[in-house]
C-alpha cells in the first residue's frame, strides 16, 4: 500500500515540500486539493525532506492536503490504440477519447545500447527538394531545424508529417499557441495522416512541468513502436520552449543558474533526448526532427549552441525557405550515393552555381556592370529559388533531380555547369 502524507511543510509556487521516507527521485505522487487531484513529481530529496513539482501548479494547494506516492516514475500506456490519438503532457487524452491504462511503460529511460544499433543507411523521402536532394534525411538521424520566430516551421513539420515515408509519426508540441495545435490536428486529419500519428501537445496555457514531459512521452512511445519493427519519425516543436520550461523549474528550485539563466545540465538534458534516435539491428528505427527557435536569430544562444554539438547537422529555416548554406545533413553521404548516379554531382553543381549567383547579386547591388555570365547566374538563381527552394514545391526525389537538370539546361550551356561529361551526356534534357 502506498503511503499517504497529510502535512505539507512548505509551498513555493508550484513546488511543495513534505517529510517522507522511501521515496526516489522522479517518483510520481498524487495530491488531492480542493480543485481536485493533480500529479506531482519528486525533483529534490534532502534527507527526509522531499520536494515535488505539482503539475497543475500551486494554486489551491494547502498544507493539509493529502499526498500519495505512487511508487513509480511517470508512465504511458502503449498499444496500437495510441494511433490517431492526442494527449497532453500528463499523458491524459486531449481529444475527449478514452483513457488508456494497459501495458504501461516508463518514460525517460536510458538511450539504446550501442551494440543494438546499426549504421544509418536508408533515406526518408519527404517530397521536399531542399531536403531530399540537397540535405537528405536519413533513418535514425537526429536533426534540428534552426529557425527565427515568425518562420513557417510548424507548416514545414506538418508537411513532413503528411509526406514522410515512415510507418508512424509521433508529434510532440511544446508551448504551442492553441491555433498551432488546431492547425496540426486539422492538417493531419484532412491530409489523412492522423491515423498513423500520435500527438502529445502542451499549449502555452498548460502547466510548465508538462512541457518538460513532452519529449520523454514522445520518445518512449516512438521507441516502443520501433521495437515492434516500425520506422518512426519523431517531430518536436519547439525545443527552446522545452529548455525555457527547464529554466523556470530550475529557478523555482533555486538551482545555481548557468549561461543566460539556463540550468547547468542543459547540454546533457538535450543530449539524453536526442540520443534516443536509433536504427535497431533487429527491429525498426527512431528518427528525430526537432525545431529549435533562435531568440533574436542568435545561433550562439545556449539552446541552439548546445544542440549543434549533439546533432548530425541542421536545417536553417530563413525567409520561408531551407537555406542551402549552413544547412547540413552529415549522414547524407551514407545514402545519396545509392539513390541515382547523378544525385551527388547535381547537388554539388547546383549549390556551387547558387553560390556564384549570390556573389553576382552582391556585385549587382554595388553597381557593377553585369556580364553575360552574370546574367545567366541571375536567371539561374531566380529559377532555383522559385522551383527548388520554395517550400510549397512537392516532388519525388527523381522528379526533383530531373527538374534540376531542366533548370541548368534553361540557363547554361553543357560545358558551363562543371558537372562530369558522362553524367551530362546521360541526363541533359533534349530540347
mmCIF file of C-alpha atoms in Angstrom, residues 39-384:
data_model
loop_
_atom_site.group_PDB
_atom_site.id
_atom_site.type_symbol
_atom_site.label_atom_id
_atom_site.label_comp_id
_atom_site.label_asym_id
_atom_site.label_seq_id
_atom_site.Cartn_x
_atom_site.Cartn_y
_atom_site.Cartn_z
ATOM 1 C CA UNK A 39 0.019 14.646 -10.339
ATOM 2 C CA UNK A 40 3.297 15.783 -8.813
ATOM 3 C CA UNK A 41 6.861 14.600 -9.377
ATOM 4 C CA UNK A 42 9.757 14.312 -6.942
ATOM 5 C CA UNK A 43 12.528 16.623 -8.100
ATOM 6 C CA UNK A 44 14.648 17.023 -4.978
ATOM 7 C CA UNK A 45 15.464 14.896 -1.921
ATOM 8 C CA UNK A 46 17.367 16.295 1.072
ATOM 9 C CA UNK A 47 17.370 13.729 3.890
ATOM 10 C CA UNK A 48 13.702 13.172 4.655
ATOM 11 C CA UNK A 49 12.637 16.484 3.053
ATOM 12 C CA UNK A 50 11.140 15.722 -0.360
ATOM 13 C CA UNK A 51 10.305 18.454 -2.881
ATOM 14 C CA UNK A 52 7.687 17.810 -5.561
ATOM 15 C CA UNK A 53 6.726 19.757 -8.668
ATOM 16 C CA UNK A 54 2.915 19.922 -8.882
ATOM 17 C CA UNK A 55 1.743 19.526 -12.479
ATOM 18 C CA UNK A 56 -1.324 21.722 -12.052
ATOM 19 C CA UNK A 57 0.634 24.427 -10.213
ATOM 20 C CA UNK A 58 0.465 25.586 -6.619
ATOM 21 C CA UNK A 59 -2.909 27.315 -6.851
ATOM 22 C CA UNK A 60 -5.359 25.834 -4.368
ATOM 23 C CA UNK A 61 -2.744 23.707 -2.553
ATOM 24 C CA UNK A 62 -2.930 23.932 1.246
ATOM 25 C CA UNK A 63 -0.660 22.500 3.953
ATOM 26 C CA UNK A 64 -3.260 19.919 4.968
ATOM 27 C CA UNK A 65 -3.746 18.341 1.545
ATOM 28 C CA UNK A 66 -3.150 14.600 1.151
ATOM 29 C CA UNK A 67 -0.200 13.343 -0.910
ATOM 30 C CA UNK A 68 0.060 9.732 -2.023
ATOM 31 C CA UNK A 69 3.312 8.475 -3.551
ATOM 32 C CA UNK A 70 2.663 6.066 -6.423
ATOM 33 C CA UNK A 71 5.938 4.122 -6.273
ATOM 34 C CA UNK A 72 6.886 4.571 -9.932
ATOM 35 C CA UNK A 73 8.098 7.168 -12.448
ATOM 36 C CA UNK A 74 5.720 8.662 -14.995
ATOM 37 C CA UNK A 75 4.255 6.038 -17.327
ATOM 38 C CA UNK A 76 2.416 5.931 -20.635
ATOM 39 C CA UNK A 77 0.119 3.211 -21.911
ATOM 40 C CA UNK A 78 1.486 1.671 -25.091
ATOM 41 C CA UNK A 79 -0.540 -0.124 -27.781
ATOM 42 C CA UNK A 80 -1.660 0.401 -31.366
ATOM 43 C CA UNK A 81 -4.684 2.191 -29.850
ATOM 44 C CA UNK A 82 -2.416 5.249 -29.469
ATOM 45 C CA UNK A 83 -2.503 5.868 -33.233
ATOM 46 C CA UNK A 84 -4.782 8.742 -34.154
ATOM 47 C CA UNK A 85 -4.913 9.946 -30.523
ATOM 48 C CA UNK A 86 -3.924 13.280 -28.948
ATOM 49 C CA UNK A 87 -2.639 13.571 -25.353
ATOM 50 C CA UNK A 88 -1.370 16.326 -23.069
ATOM 51 C CA UNK A 89 1.900 16.453 -21.106
ATOM 52 C CA UNK A 90 0.393 14.337 -18.307
ATOM 53 C CA UNK A 91 -0.397 11.569 -20.838
ATOM 54 C CA UNK A 92 -4.121 12.278 -20.439
ATOM 55 C CA UNK A 93 -6.399 12.420 -23.504
ATOM 56 C CA UNK A 94 -6.828 15.850 -25.079
ATOM 57 C CA UNK A 95 -9.183 14.559 -27.784
ATOM 58 C CA UNK A 96 -12.064 13.515 -25.484
ATOM 59 C CA UNK A 97 -11.258 9.872 -26.241
ATOM 60 C CA UNK A 98 -10.999 7.131 -23.588
ATOM 61 C CA UNK A 99 -8.042 6.962 -21.207
ATOM 62 C CA UNK A 100 -5.646 4.089 -21.845
ATOM 63 C CA UNK A 101 -4.287 2.120 -18.897
ATOM 64 C CA UNK A 102 -2.968 -1.215 -20.192
ATOM 65 C CA UNK A 103 0.659 -2.129 -20.956
ATOM 66 C CA UNK A 104 2.238 0.812 -19.109
ATOM 67 C CA UNK A 105 5.846 1.716 -19.950
ATOM 68 C CA UNK A 106 8.027 4.188 -18.063
ATOM 69 C CA UNK A 107 9.228 7.307 -19.859
ATOM 70 C CA UNK A 108 12.667 8.919 -19.771
ATOM 71 C CA UNK A 109 14.675 5.673 -19.740
ATOM 72 C CA UNK A 110 18.283 5.361 -20.951
ATOM 73 C CA UNK A 111 19.201 5.505 -24.646
ATOM 74 C CA UNK A 112 19.696 2.269 -26.578
ATOM 75 C CA UNK A 113 22.807 0.124 -26.062
ATOM 76 C CA UNK A 114 25.216 0.926 -28.956
ATOM 77 C CA UNK A 115 25.672 -2.791 -29.665
ATOM 78 C CA UNK A 116 21.992 -2.936 -30.692
ATOM 79 C CA UNK A 117 22.388 -0.096 -33.208
ATOM 80 C CA UNK A 118 23.310 -0.255 -36.878
ATOM 81 C CA UNK A 119 24.791 2.409 -39.121
ATOM 82 C CA UNK A 120 22.319 4.833 -40.689
ATOM 83 C CA UNK A 121 21.943 3.694 -44.302
ATOM 84 C CA UNK A 122 18.374 4.440 -45.545
ATOM 85 C CA UNK A 123 16.883 7.751 -46.599
ATOM 86 C CA UNK A 124 13.488 9.100 -45.536
ATOM 87 C CA UNK A 125 11.741 10.646 -48.526
ATOM 88 C CA UNK A 126 9.809 13.815 -47.700
ATOM 89 C CA UNK A 127 8.888 15.216 -51.135
ATOM 90 C CA UNK A 128 10.708 18.471 -50.260
ATOM 91 C CA UNK A 129 13.588 19.026 -52.757
ATOM 92 C CA UNK A 130 15.713 21.095 -50.342
ATOM 93 C CA UNK A 131 15.732 18.063 -48.024
ATOM 94 C CA UNK A 132 15.641 15.072 -50.394
ATOM 95 C CA UNK A 133 18.113 16.411 -52.965
ATOM 96 C CA UNK A 134 20.463 18.675 -51.018
ATOM 97 C CA UNK A 135 20.418 17.529 -47.375
ATOM 98 C CA UNK A 136 18.861 14.083 -47.286
ATOM 99 C CA UNK A 137 17.131 12.999 -44.077
ATOM 100 C CA UNK A 138 18.455 9.586 -43.026
ATOM 101 C CA UNK A 139 16.746 6.922 -40.906
ATOM 102 C CA UNK A 140 17.878 7.172 -37.225
ATOM 103 C CA UNK A 141 19.265 10.684 -37.720
ATOM 104 C CA UNK A 142 18.761 13.453 -35.167
ATOM 105 C CA UNK A 143 18.442 16.862 -36.821
ATOM 106 C CA UNK A 144 17.290 20.256 -35.525
ATOM 107 C CA UNK A 145 15.508 22.866 -37.633
ATOM 108 C CA UNK A 146 17.083 26.158 -36.551
ATOM 109 C CA UNK A 147 14.583 28.942 -37.099
ATOM 110 C CA UNK A 148 13.936 32.509 -36.021
ATOM 111 C CA UNK A 149 10.444 33.251 -34.724
ATOM 112 C CA UNK A 150 7.938 34.062 -37.435
ATOM 113 C CA UNK A 151 9.246 31.432 -39.848
ATOM 114 C CA UNK A 152 6.762 28.748 -41.019
ATOM 115 C CA UNK A 153 8.424 25.904 -39.102
ATOM 116 C CA UNK A 154 5.153 24.347 -37.937
ATOM 117 C CA UNK A 155 3.847 24.351 -41.512
ATOM 118 C CA UNK A 156 7.088 22.634 -42.588
ATOM 119 C CA UNK A 157 6.702 19.984 -39.859
ATOM 120 C CA UNK A 158 3.083 19.365 -40.862
ATOM 121 C CA UNK A 159 4.152 18.837 -44.489
ATOM 122 C CA UNK A 160 6.857 16.410 -43.414
ATOM 123 C CA UNK A 161 4.349 14.571 -41.178
ATOM 124 C CA UNK A 162 1.983 14.099 -44.112
ATOM 125 C CA UNK A 163 4.593 13.179 -46.730
ATOM 126 C CA UNK A 164 7.454 11.377 -44.978
ATOM 127 C CA UNK A 165 7.711 7.719 -45.996
ATOM 128 C CA UNK A 166 7.644 6.218 -42.491
ATOM 129 C CA UNK A 167 5.269 3.906 -40.622
ATOM 130 C CA UNK A 168 4.456 6.096 -37.600
ATOM 131 C CA UNK A 169 4.661 9.827 -36.828
ATOM 132 C CA UNK A 170 4.963 10.995 -33.211
ATOM 133 C CA UNK A 171 4.388 14.730 -32.885
ATOM 134 C CA UNK A 172 5.412 16.495 -29.675
ATOM 135 C CA UNK A 173 4.298 20.114 -29.330
ATOM 136 C CA UNK A 174 5.700 22.300 -26.532
ATOM 137 C CA UNK A 175 4.351 25.736 -25.670
ATOM 138 C CA UNK A 176 2.138 25.776 -28.761
ATOM 139 C CA UNK A 177 -0.386 28.514 -29.365
ATOM 140 C CA UNK A 178 -3.830 26.955 -29.429
ATOM 141 C CA UNK A 179 -4.137 27.959 -33.098
ATOM 142 C CA UNK A 180 -0.969 25.990 -33.904
ATOM 143 C CA UNK A 181 -2.329 22.915 -32.116
ATOM 144 C CA UNK A 182 -5.561 23.152 -34.143
ATOM 145 C CA UNK A 183 -3.511 23.661 -37.322
ATOM 146 C CA UNK A 184 -1.572 20.420 -36.737
ATOM 147 C CA UNK A 185 -4.697 18.468 -35.828
ATOM 148 C CA UNK A 186 -6.774 19.715 -38.765
ATOM 149 C CA UNK A 187 -3.949 19.490 -41.329
ATOM 150 C CA UNK A 188 -3.095 15.892 -40.425
ATOM 151 C CA UNK A 189 -6.770 14.932 -40.268
ATOM 152 C CA UNK A 190 -7.563 16.443 -43.672
ATOM 153 C CA UNK A 191 -4.365 15.010 -45.184
ATOM 154 C CA UNK A 192 -5.251 11.504 -43.982
ATOM 155 C CA UNK A 193 -2.114 11.221 -41.831
ATOM 156 C CA UNK A 194 -3.731 11.354 -38.378
ATOM 157 C CA UNK A 195 -4.402 7.592 -38.416
ATOM 158 C CA UNK A 196 -0.640 6.882 -38.290
ATOM 159 C CA UNK A 197 0.137 9.734 -35.873
ATOM 160 C CA UNK A 198 0.327 10.042 -32.087
ATOM 161 C CA UNK A 199 0.288 13.614 -30.768
ATOM 162 C CA UNK A 200 1.487 14.885 -27.384
ATOM 163 C CA UNK A 201 0.542 18.546 -27.109
ATOM 164 C CA UNK A 202 1.446 21.120 -24.465
ATOM 165 C CA UNK A 203 -0.108 24.512 -25.134
ATOM 166 C CA UNK A 204 1.196 27.797 -23.750
ATOM 167 C CA UNK A 205 -1.630 27.849 -21.175
ATOM 168 C CA UNK A 206 -0.834 24.373 -19.768
ATOM 169 C CA UNK A 207 1.322 23.796 -16.652
ATOM 170 C CA UNK A 208 5.044 24.371 -17.269
ATOM 171 C CA UNK A 209 6.102 20.994 -15.880
ATOM 172 C CA UNK A 210 4.016 19.227 -18.547
ATOM 173 C CA UNK A 211 6.140 20.918 -21.212
ATOM 174 C CA UNK A 212 9.194 19.072 -19.868
ATOM 175 C CA UNK A 213 7.421 15.739 -20.257
ATOM 176 C CA UNK A 214 6.508 16.042 -23.954
ATOM 177 C CA UNK A 215 9.856 14.843 -25.444
ATOM 178 C CA UNK A 216 10.059 11.924 -22.992
ATOM 179 C CA UNK A 217 6.479 10.821 -23.703
ATOM 180 C CA UNK A 218 7.016 11.131 -27.471
ATOM 181 C CA UNK A 219 10.306 9.230 -27.451
ATOM 182 C CA UNK A 220 9.091 6.473 -25.097
ATOM 183 C CA UNK A 221 6.172 5.756 -27.449
ATOM 184 C CA UNK A 222 8.434 6.001 -30.526
ATOM 185 C CA UNK A 223 10.883 3.501 -29.031
ATOM 186 C CA UNK A 224 8.101 1.017 -28.316
ATOM 187 C CA UNK A 225 6.804 1.252 -31.901
ATOM 188 C CA UNK A 226 10.386 0.828 -33.171
ATOM 189 C CA UNK A 227 10.799 -2.342 -31.094
ATOM 190 C CA UNK A 228 7.713 -3.666 -32.893
ATOM 191 C CA UNK A 229 9.515 -3.183 -36.218
ATOM 192 C CA UNK A 230 8.093 0.218 -37.199
ATOM 193 C CA UNK A 231 10.086 3.094 -38.679
ATOM 194 C CA UNK A 232 9.114 6.091 -36.551
ATOM 195 C CA UNK A 233 9.671 9.795 -37.196
ATOM 196 C CA UNK A 234 9.511 11.999 -34.083
ATOM 197 C CA UNK A 235 8.720 15.662 -34.784
ATOM 198 C CA UNK A 236 9.288 18.043 -31.856
ATOM 199 C CA UNK A 237 8.432 21.743 -31.723
ATOM 200 C CA UNK A 238 9.864 23.698 -30.034
ATOM 201 C CA UNK A 239 12.934 22.565 -28.057
ATOM 202 C CA UNK A 240 13.652 26.150 -26.954
ATOM 203 C CA UNK A 241 10.292 26.119 -25.131
ATOM 204 C CA UNK A 242 11.362 22.821 -23.521
ATOM 205 C CA UNK A 243 14.619 24.437 -22.337
ATOM 206 C CA UNK A 244 12.725 27.501 -21.077
ATOM 207 C CA UNK A 245 10.435 25.205 -19.055
ATOM 208 C CA UNK A 246 13.524 23.567 -17.531
ATOM 209 C CA UNK A 247 14.883 27.027 -16.694
ATOM 210 C CA UNK A 248 11.639 28.035 -14.992
ATOM 211 C CA UNK A 249 11.576 24.882 -12.872
ATOM 212 C CA UNK A 250 15.301 25.237 -12.013
ATOM 213 C CA UNK A 251 14.735 28.817 -10.811
ATOM 214 C CA UNK A 252 11.850 27.661 -8.599
ATOM 215 C CA UNK A 253 14.190 25.023 -7.129
ATOM 216 C CA UNK A 254 16.811 27.734 -6.527
ATOM 217 C CA UNK A 255 19.416 25.940 -8.630
ATOM 218 C CA UNK A 256 22.547 27.930 -9.454
ATOM 219 C CA UNK A 257 21.912 29.258 -12.988
ATOM 220 C CA UNK A 258 24.389 28.864 -15.832
ATOM 221 C CA UNK A 259 24.569 30.658 -19.195
ATOM 222 C CA UNK A 260 21.639 33.136 -19.555
ATOM 223 C CA UNK A 261 19.854 31.575 -16.605
ATOM 224 C CA UNK A 262 19.573 28.049 -18.065
ATOM 225 C CA UNK A 263 20.404 25.117 -15.749
ATOM 226 C CA UNK A 264 23.989 23.854 -15.835
ATOM 227 C CA UNK A 265 22.919 20.453 -17.179
ATOM 228 C CA UNK A 266 21.216 21.901 -20.296
ATOM 229 C CA UNK A 267 23.594 20.038 -22.640
ATOM 230 C CA UNK A 268 23.073 16.624 -21.027
ATOM 231 C CA UNK A 269 19.286 17.165 -20.778
ATOM 232 C CA UNK A 270 19.104 17.879 -24.528
ATOM 233 C CA UNK A 271 21.536 15.069 -25.392
ATOM 234 C CA UNK A 272 19.598 12.452 -23.388
ATOM 235 C CA UNK A 273 16.581 13.158 -25.635
ATOM 236 C CA UNK A 274 18.357 13.395 -28.994
ATOM 237 C CA UNK A 275 20.355 10.224 -28.302
ATOM 238 C CA UNK A 276 17.108 8.222 -28.414
ATOM 239 C CA UNK A 277 17.421 8.277 -32.233
ATOM 240 C CA UNK A 278 18.310 4.714 -33.261
ATOM 241 C CA UNK A 279 18.186 2.128 -36.034
ATOM 242 C CA UNK A 280 17.827 -1.280 -34.353
ATOM 243 C CA UNK A 281 19.697 -4.215 -35.868
ATOM 244 C CA UNK A 282 16.668 -6.495 -35.470
ATOM 245 C CA UNK A 283 13.681 -4.120 -35.330
ATOM 246 C CA UNK A 284 12.585 -0.658 -36.520
ATOM 247 C CA UNK A 285 14.023 2.817 -36.079
ATOM 248 C CA UNK A 286 13.535 6.218 -34.428
ATOM 249 C CA UNK A 287 14.412 9.406 -36.335
ATOM 250 C CA UNK A 288 14.191 12.825 -34.655
ATOM 251 C CA UNK A 289 13.484 16.164 -36.337
ATOM 252 C CA UNK A 290 13.186 18.970 -33.778
ATOM 253 C CA UNK A 291 12.502 22.670 -34.239
ATOM 254 C CA UNK A 292 14.794 24.928 -32.208
ATOM 255 C CA UNK A 293 13.858 28.587 -32.408
ATOM 256 C CA UNK A 294 16.721 31.041 -32.023
ATOM 257 C CA UNK A 295 15.742 34.064 -29.888
ATOM 258 C CA UNK A 296 16.853 37.186 -31.747
ATOM 259 C CA UNK A 297 18.004 34.940 -34.623
ATOM 260 C CA UNK A 298 21.106 34.243 -32.490
ATOM 261 C CA UNK A 299 22.711 30.871 -33.223
ATOM 262 C CA UNK A 300 25.055 31.360 -30.221
ATOM 263 C CA UNK A 301 22.037 31.324 -27.857
ATOM 264 C CA UNK A 302 22.583 28.459 -25.344
ATOM 265 C CA UNK A 303 19.838 26.194 -26.750
ATOM 266 C CA UNK A 304 20.863 26.116 -30.466
ATOM 267 C CA UNK A 305 24.526 26.336 -29.443
ATOM 268 C CA UNK A 306 24.351 23.200 -27.264
ATOM 269 C CA UNK A 307 22.108 21.446 -29.788
ATOM 270 C CA UNK A 308 24.696 21.862 -32.550
ATOM 271 C CA UNK A 309 27.211 19.763 -30.586
ATOM 272 C CA UNK A 310 24.757 16.882 -30.193
ATOM 273 C CA UNK A 311 23.056 16.511 -33.563
ATOM 274 C CA UNK A 312 24.193 15.309 -37.002
ATOM 275 C CA UNK A 313 23.802 18.599 -38.836
ATOM 276 C CA UNK A 314 20.919 21.076 -39.006
ATOM 277 C CA UNK A 315 18.412 22.732 -41.304
ATOM 278 C CA UNK A 316 18.304 26.540 -41.289
ATOM 279 C CA UNK A 317 14.865 27.987 -41.986
ATOM 280 C CA UNK A 318 15.236 31.556 -43.179
ATOM 281 C CA UNK A 319 12.983 33.784 -45.286
ATOM 282 C CA UNK A 320 10.441 30.958 -45.513
ATOM 283 C CA UNK A 321 12.971 28.602 -47.144
ATOM 284 C CA UNK A 322 15.518 25.999 -46.094
ATOM 285 C CA UNK A 323 18.832 27.777 -46.658
ATOM 286 C CA UNK A 324 21.360 25.736 -48.679
ATOM 287 C CA UNK A 325 24.261 27.472 -46.893
ATOM 288 C CA UNK A 326 24.546 26.448 -43.259
ATOM 289 C CA UNK A 327 22.104 23.580 -43.619
ATOM 290 C CA UNK A 328 23.877 20.255 -43.371
ATOM 291 C CA UNK A 329 22.974 16.590 -43.118
ATOM 292 C CA UNK A 330 26.181 14.860 -42.014
ATOM 293 C CA UNK A 331 24.793 11.419 -42.844
ATOM 294 C CA UNK A 332 23.551 12.217 -46.363
ATOM 295 C CA UNK A 333 26.658 10.633 -47.945
ATOM 296 C CA UNK A 334 25.524 7.294 -46.437
ATOM 297 C CA UNK A 335 22.523 7.276 -48.761
ATOM 298 C CA UNK A 336 22.808 9.735 -51.661
ATOM 299 C CA UNK A 337 25.348 7.563 -53.463
ATOM 300 C CA UNK A 338 22.685 4.846 -53.791
ATOM 301 C CA UNK A 339 19.723 6.919 -54.997
ATOM 302 C CA UNK A 340 20.665 7.836 -58.572
ATOM 303 C CA UNK A 341 24.049 8.139 -60.276
ATOM 304 C CA UNK A 342 23.662 11.909 -60.805
ATOM 305 C CA UNK A 343 22.443 12.798 -57.298
ATOM 306 C CA UNK A 344 25.740 13.884 -55.723
ATOM 307 C CA UNK A 345 27.142 15.615 -58.793
ATOM 308 C CA UNK A 346 23.922 17.538 -59.449
ATOM 309 C CA UNK A 347 23.605 18.522 -55.777
ATOM 310 C CA UNK A 348 27.183 19.853 -55.652
ATOM 311 C CA UNK A 349 26.951 21.552 -59.053
ATOM 312 C CA UNK A 350 23.693 23.366 -58.305
ATOM 313 C CA UNK A 351 24.849 24.632 -54.901
ATOM 314 C CA UNK A 352 28.150 25.815 -56.416
ATOM 315 C CA UNK A 353 26.276 27.785 -59.083
ATOM 316 C CA UNK A 354 23.857 29.167 -56.484
ATOM 317 C CA UNK A 355 26.853 30.416 -54.509
ATOM 318 C CA UNK A 356 28.109 32.182 -57.655
ATOM 319 C CA UNK A 357 24.626 33.700 -58.063
ATOM 320 C CA UNK A 358 24.856 35.139 -54.530
ATOM 321 C CA UNK A 359 28.212 36.739 -55.421
ATOM 322 C CA UNK A 360 26.671 38.201 -58.579
ATOM 323 C CA UNK A 361 23.770 39.657 -56.560
ATOM 324 C CA UNK A 362 26.315 41.413 -54.378
ATOM 325 C CA UNK A 363 28.122 42.804 -57.434
ATOM 326 C CA UNK A 364 24.809 43.995 -58.869
ATOM 327 C CA UNK A 365 23.822 45.747 -55.633
ATOM 328 C CA UNK A 366 27.159 47.596 -55.714
ATOM 329 C CA UNK A 367 26.513 48.858 -59.240
ATOM 330 C CA UNK A 368 28.962 46.670 -61.180
ATOM 331 C CA UNK A 369 28.271 46.037 -64.855
ATOM 332 C CA UNK A 370 26.730 42.616 -65.464
ATOM 333 C CA UNK A 371 28.487 40.258 -67.904
ATOM 334 C CA UNK A 372 26.610 37.655 -69.955
ATOM 335 C CA UNK A 373 27.738 35.043 -67.405
ATOM 336 C CA UNK A 374 26.320 37.175 -64.590
ATOM 337 C CA UNK A 375 23.010 37.437 -66.451
ATOM 338 C CA UNK A 376 22.897 33.626 -66.725
ATOM 339 C CA UNK A 377 23.584 33.307 -62.994
ATOM 340 C CA UNK A 378 20.834 35.807 -62.153
ATOM 341 C CA UNK A 379 18.334 33.835 -64.220
ATOM 342 C CA UNK A 380 19.524 30.579 -62.642
ATOM 343 C CA UNK A 381 19.277 31.889 -59.056
ATOM 344 C CA UNK A 382 15.753 33.143 -59.627
ATOM 345 C CA UNK A 383 14.627 29.796 -61.100
ATOM 346 C CA UNK A 384 16.405 27.812 -58.388
#
